Structures are given as C-alpha cells and as structure tokens.
PDB file of C-alpha atoms in Angstrom:
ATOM      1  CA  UNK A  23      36.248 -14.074  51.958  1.00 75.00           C
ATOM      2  CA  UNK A  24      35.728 -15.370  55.203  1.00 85.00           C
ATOM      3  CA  UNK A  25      32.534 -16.281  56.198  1.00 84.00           C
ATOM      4  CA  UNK A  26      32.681 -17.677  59.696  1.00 91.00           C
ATOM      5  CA  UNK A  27      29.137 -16.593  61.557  1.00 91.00           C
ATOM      6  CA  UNK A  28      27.691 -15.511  58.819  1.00 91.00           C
ATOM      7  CA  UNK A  29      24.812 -16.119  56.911  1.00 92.00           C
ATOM      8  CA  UNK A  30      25.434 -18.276  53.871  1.00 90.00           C
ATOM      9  CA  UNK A  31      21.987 -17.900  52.015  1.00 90.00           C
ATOM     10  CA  UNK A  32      23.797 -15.039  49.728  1.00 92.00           C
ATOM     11  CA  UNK A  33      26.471 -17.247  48.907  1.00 90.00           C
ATOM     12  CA  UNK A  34      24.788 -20.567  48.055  1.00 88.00           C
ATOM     13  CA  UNK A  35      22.081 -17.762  46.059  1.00 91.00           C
ATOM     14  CA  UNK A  36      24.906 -16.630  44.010  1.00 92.00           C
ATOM     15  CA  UNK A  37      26.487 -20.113  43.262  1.00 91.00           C
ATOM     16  CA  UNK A  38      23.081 -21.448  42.439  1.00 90.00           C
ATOM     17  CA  UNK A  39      22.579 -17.837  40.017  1.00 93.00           C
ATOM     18  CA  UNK A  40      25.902 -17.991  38.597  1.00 94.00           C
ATOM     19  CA  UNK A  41      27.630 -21.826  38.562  1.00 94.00           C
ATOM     20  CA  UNK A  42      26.616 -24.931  37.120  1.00 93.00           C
ATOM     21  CA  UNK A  43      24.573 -26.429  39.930  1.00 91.00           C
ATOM     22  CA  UNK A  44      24.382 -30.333  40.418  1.00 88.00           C
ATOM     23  CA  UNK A  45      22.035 -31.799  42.473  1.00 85.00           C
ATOM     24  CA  UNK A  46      23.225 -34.790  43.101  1.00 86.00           C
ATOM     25  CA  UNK A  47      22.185 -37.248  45.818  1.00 85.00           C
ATOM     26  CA  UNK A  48      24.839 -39.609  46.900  1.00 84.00           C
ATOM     27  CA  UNK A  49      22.729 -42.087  48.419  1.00 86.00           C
ATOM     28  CA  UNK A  50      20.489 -42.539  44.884  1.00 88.00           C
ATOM     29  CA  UNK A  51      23.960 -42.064  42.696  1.00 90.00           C
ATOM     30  CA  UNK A  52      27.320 -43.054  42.150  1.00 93.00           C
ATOM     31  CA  UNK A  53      29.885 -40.142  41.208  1.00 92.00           C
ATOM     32  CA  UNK A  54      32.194 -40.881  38.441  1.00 93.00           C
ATOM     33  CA  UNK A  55      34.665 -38.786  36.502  1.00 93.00           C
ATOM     34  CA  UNK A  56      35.759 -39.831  33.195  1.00 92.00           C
ATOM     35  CA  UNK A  57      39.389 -40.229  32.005  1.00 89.00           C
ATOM     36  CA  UNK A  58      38.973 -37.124  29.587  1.00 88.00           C
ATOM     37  CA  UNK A  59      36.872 -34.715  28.401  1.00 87.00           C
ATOM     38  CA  UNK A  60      36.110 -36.751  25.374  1.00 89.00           C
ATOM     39  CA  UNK A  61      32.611 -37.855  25.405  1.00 89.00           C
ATOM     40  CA  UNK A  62      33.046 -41.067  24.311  1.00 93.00           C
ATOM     41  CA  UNK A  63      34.882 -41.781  27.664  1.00 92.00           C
ATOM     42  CA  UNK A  64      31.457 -40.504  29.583  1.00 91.00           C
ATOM     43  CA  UNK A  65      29.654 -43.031  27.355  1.00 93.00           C
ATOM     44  CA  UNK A  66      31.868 -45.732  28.502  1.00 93.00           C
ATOM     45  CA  UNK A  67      31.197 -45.224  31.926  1.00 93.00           C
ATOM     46  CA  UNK A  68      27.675 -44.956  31.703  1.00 95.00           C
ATOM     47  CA  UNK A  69      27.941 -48.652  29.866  1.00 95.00           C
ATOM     48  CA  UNK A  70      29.929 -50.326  32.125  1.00 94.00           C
ATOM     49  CA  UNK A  71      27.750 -48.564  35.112  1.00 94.00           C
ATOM     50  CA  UNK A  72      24.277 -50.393  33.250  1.00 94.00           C
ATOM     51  CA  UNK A  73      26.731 -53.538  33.003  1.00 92.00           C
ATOM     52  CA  UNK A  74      26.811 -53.051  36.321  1.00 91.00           C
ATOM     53  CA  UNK A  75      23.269 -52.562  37.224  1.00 91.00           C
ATOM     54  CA  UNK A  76      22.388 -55.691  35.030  1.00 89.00           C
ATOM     55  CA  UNK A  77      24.544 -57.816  36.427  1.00 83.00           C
ATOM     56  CA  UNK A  78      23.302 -56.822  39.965  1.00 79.00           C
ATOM     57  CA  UNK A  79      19.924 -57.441  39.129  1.00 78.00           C
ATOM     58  CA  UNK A  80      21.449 -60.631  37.757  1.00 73.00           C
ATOM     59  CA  UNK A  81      22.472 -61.968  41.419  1.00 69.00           C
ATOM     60  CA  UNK A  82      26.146 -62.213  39.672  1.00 68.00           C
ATOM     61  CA  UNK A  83      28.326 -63.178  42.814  1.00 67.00           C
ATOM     62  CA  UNK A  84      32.256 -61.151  43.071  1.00 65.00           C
ATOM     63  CA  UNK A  85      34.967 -62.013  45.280  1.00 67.00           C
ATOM     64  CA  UNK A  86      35.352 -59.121  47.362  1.00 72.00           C
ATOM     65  CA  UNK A  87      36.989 -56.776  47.833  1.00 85.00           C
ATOM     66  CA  UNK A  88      37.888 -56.700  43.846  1.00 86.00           C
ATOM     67  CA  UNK A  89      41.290 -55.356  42.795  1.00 88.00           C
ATOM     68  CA  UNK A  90      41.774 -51.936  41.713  1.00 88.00           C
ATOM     69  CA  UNK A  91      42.880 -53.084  38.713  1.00 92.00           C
ATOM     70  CA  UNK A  92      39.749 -54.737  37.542  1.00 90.00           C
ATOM     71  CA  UNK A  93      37.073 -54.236  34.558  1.00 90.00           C
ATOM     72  CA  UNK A  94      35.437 -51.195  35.500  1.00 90.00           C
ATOM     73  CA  UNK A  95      31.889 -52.746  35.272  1.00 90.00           C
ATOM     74  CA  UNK A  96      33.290 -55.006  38.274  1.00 88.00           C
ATOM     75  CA  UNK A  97      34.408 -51.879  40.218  1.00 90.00           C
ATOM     76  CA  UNK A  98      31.433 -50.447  39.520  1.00 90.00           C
ATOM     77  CA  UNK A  99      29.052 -53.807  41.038  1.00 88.00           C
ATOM     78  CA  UNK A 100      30.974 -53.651  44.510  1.00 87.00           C
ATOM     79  CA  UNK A 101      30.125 -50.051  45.161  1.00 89.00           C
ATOM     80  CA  UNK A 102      25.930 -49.430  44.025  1.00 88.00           C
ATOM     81  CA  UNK A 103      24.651 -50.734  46.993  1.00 85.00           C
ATOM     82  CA  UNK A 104      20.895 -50.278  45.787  1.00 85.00           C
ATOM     83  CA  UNK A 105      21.997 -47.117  43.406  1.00 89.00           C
ATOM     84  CA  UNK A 106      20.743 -47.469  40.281  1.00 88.00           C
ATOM     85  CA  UNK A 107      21.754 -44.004  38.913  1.00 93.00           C
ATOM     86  CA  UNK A 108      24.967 -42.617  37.833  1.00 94.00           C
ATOM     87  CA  UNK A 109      26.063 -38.835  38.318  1.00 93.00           C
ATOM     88  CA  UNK A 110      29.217 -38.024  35.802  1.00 93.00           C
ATOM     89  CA  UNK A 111      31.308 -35.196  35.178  1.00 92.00           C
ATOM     90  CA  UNK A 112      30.660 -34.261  32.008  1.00 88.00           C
ATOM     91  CA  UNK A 113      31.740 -32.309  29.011  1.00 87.00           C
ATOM     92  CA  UNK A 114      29.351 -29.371  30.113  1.00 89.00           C
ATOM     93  CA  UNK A 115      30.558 -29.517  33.799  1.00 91.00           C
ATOM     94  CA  UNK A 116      33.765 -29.725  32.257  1.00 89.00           C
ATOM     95  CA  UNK A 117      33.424 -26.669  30.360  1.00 90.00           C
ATOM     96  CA  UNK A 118      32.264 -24.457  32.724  1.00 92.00           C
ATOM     97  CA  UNK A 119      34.005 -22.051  35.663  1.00 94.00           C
ATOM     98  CA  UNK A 120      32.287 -23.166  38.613  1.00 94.00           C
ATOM     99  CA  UNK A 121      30.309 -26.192  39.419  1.00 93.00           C
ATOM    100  CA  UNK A 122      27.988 -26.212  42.356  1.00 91.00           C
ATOM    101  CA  UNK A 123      27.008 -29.585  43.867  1.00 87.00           C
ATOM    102  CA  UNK A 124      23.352 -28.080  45.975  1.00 82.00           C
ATOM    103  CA  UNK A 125      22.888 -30.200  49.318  1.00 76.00           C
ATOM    104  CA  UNK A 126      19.904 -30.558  51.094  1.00 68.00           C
ATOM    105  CA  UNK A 127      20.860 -31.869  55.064  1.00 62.00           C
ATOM    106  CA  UNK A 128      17.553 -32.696  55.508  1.00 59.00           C
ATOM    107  CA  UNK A 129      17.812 -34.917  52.692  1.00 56.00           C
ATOM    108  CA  UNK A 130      19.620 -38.097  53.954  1.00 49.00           C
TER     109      UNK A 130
END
C-alpha cells in the first residue's frame, strides 16, 4: 500500500483497532527486549533495571563508557538518564501479530 500524500488517520485508526498498541514514551522509558520469550527472562530485566535505578539514586559512580560485555544492571545505569521506567517486550507483545508503538509529536 502506498500511502505517500495521503491521509494516515485510517491507518493509525486501524492499527490502534486491530494491533497491540504501546504507548511508550522514550524520554520517561528505557526499551528492552528480553533474550526469550520466557518470562522469567522479562523478570530479570526488570531486576537488574530497579538495580539500576537504586544504584542511581545511590550516586554509585561507573567508568564510562562501560563495556558491552558488562552486568546488565551496569548497562542499564549508563543509559536512564533521569528514566525511571522500563518498557519491555513481553510475552503478550510477543504473542501477538502486530504491535503498534502510538506516538504523539507533540509529545517531546
């Protein structure tokens, strides 16, 4: 379908009618995806992400930048600048056909 010119109200009305729709706001949450769609690796991330948090609120100092190949909860610290919420992927997202992440542009 190409919908160059057009009006795009149908389309995001049908996505938000038919898909799973996200509202997620990238400037009040951090996007993570687990490593499978077994819940317990959702709960891990959500762990390490309060780890995280704590530590933050914590004044723990990092070296930056840290290694890609650090503890997640460390990975985690050097990217919430001020976001104390985290958005996952999870089973239900997982699960379904289509997943709809809504964005407001007059919401920066």
């Amino acid at each position: 379908t190409k919908w160059d010119g057009e009006d795009l109200k149908p389309l995001w009305q049908y996505l938000r009618e038919t898909a799973d729709v996200r509202k997620w706001r990238p400037m009040n949450c951090i996007a993570a995806f687990p490593a499978s769609p077994d819940p317990k690796h959702s709960k891990r991330l959500r762990e390490a992400f309060q780890a995280a948090v704590a530590n933050d609120k914590q004044g723990k100092n990092y070296t930056y930048p840290v290694p890609v190949d650090a503890a997640v909860v460390d990975r985690f610290r050097e990217i919430l600048a001020g976001r104390e919420e985290l958005c996952v992927y999870d089973e239900e997202m997982q699960a379904s056909n289509t997943v709809h992440f809504m964005c407001n542009h007059q919401e920066r």
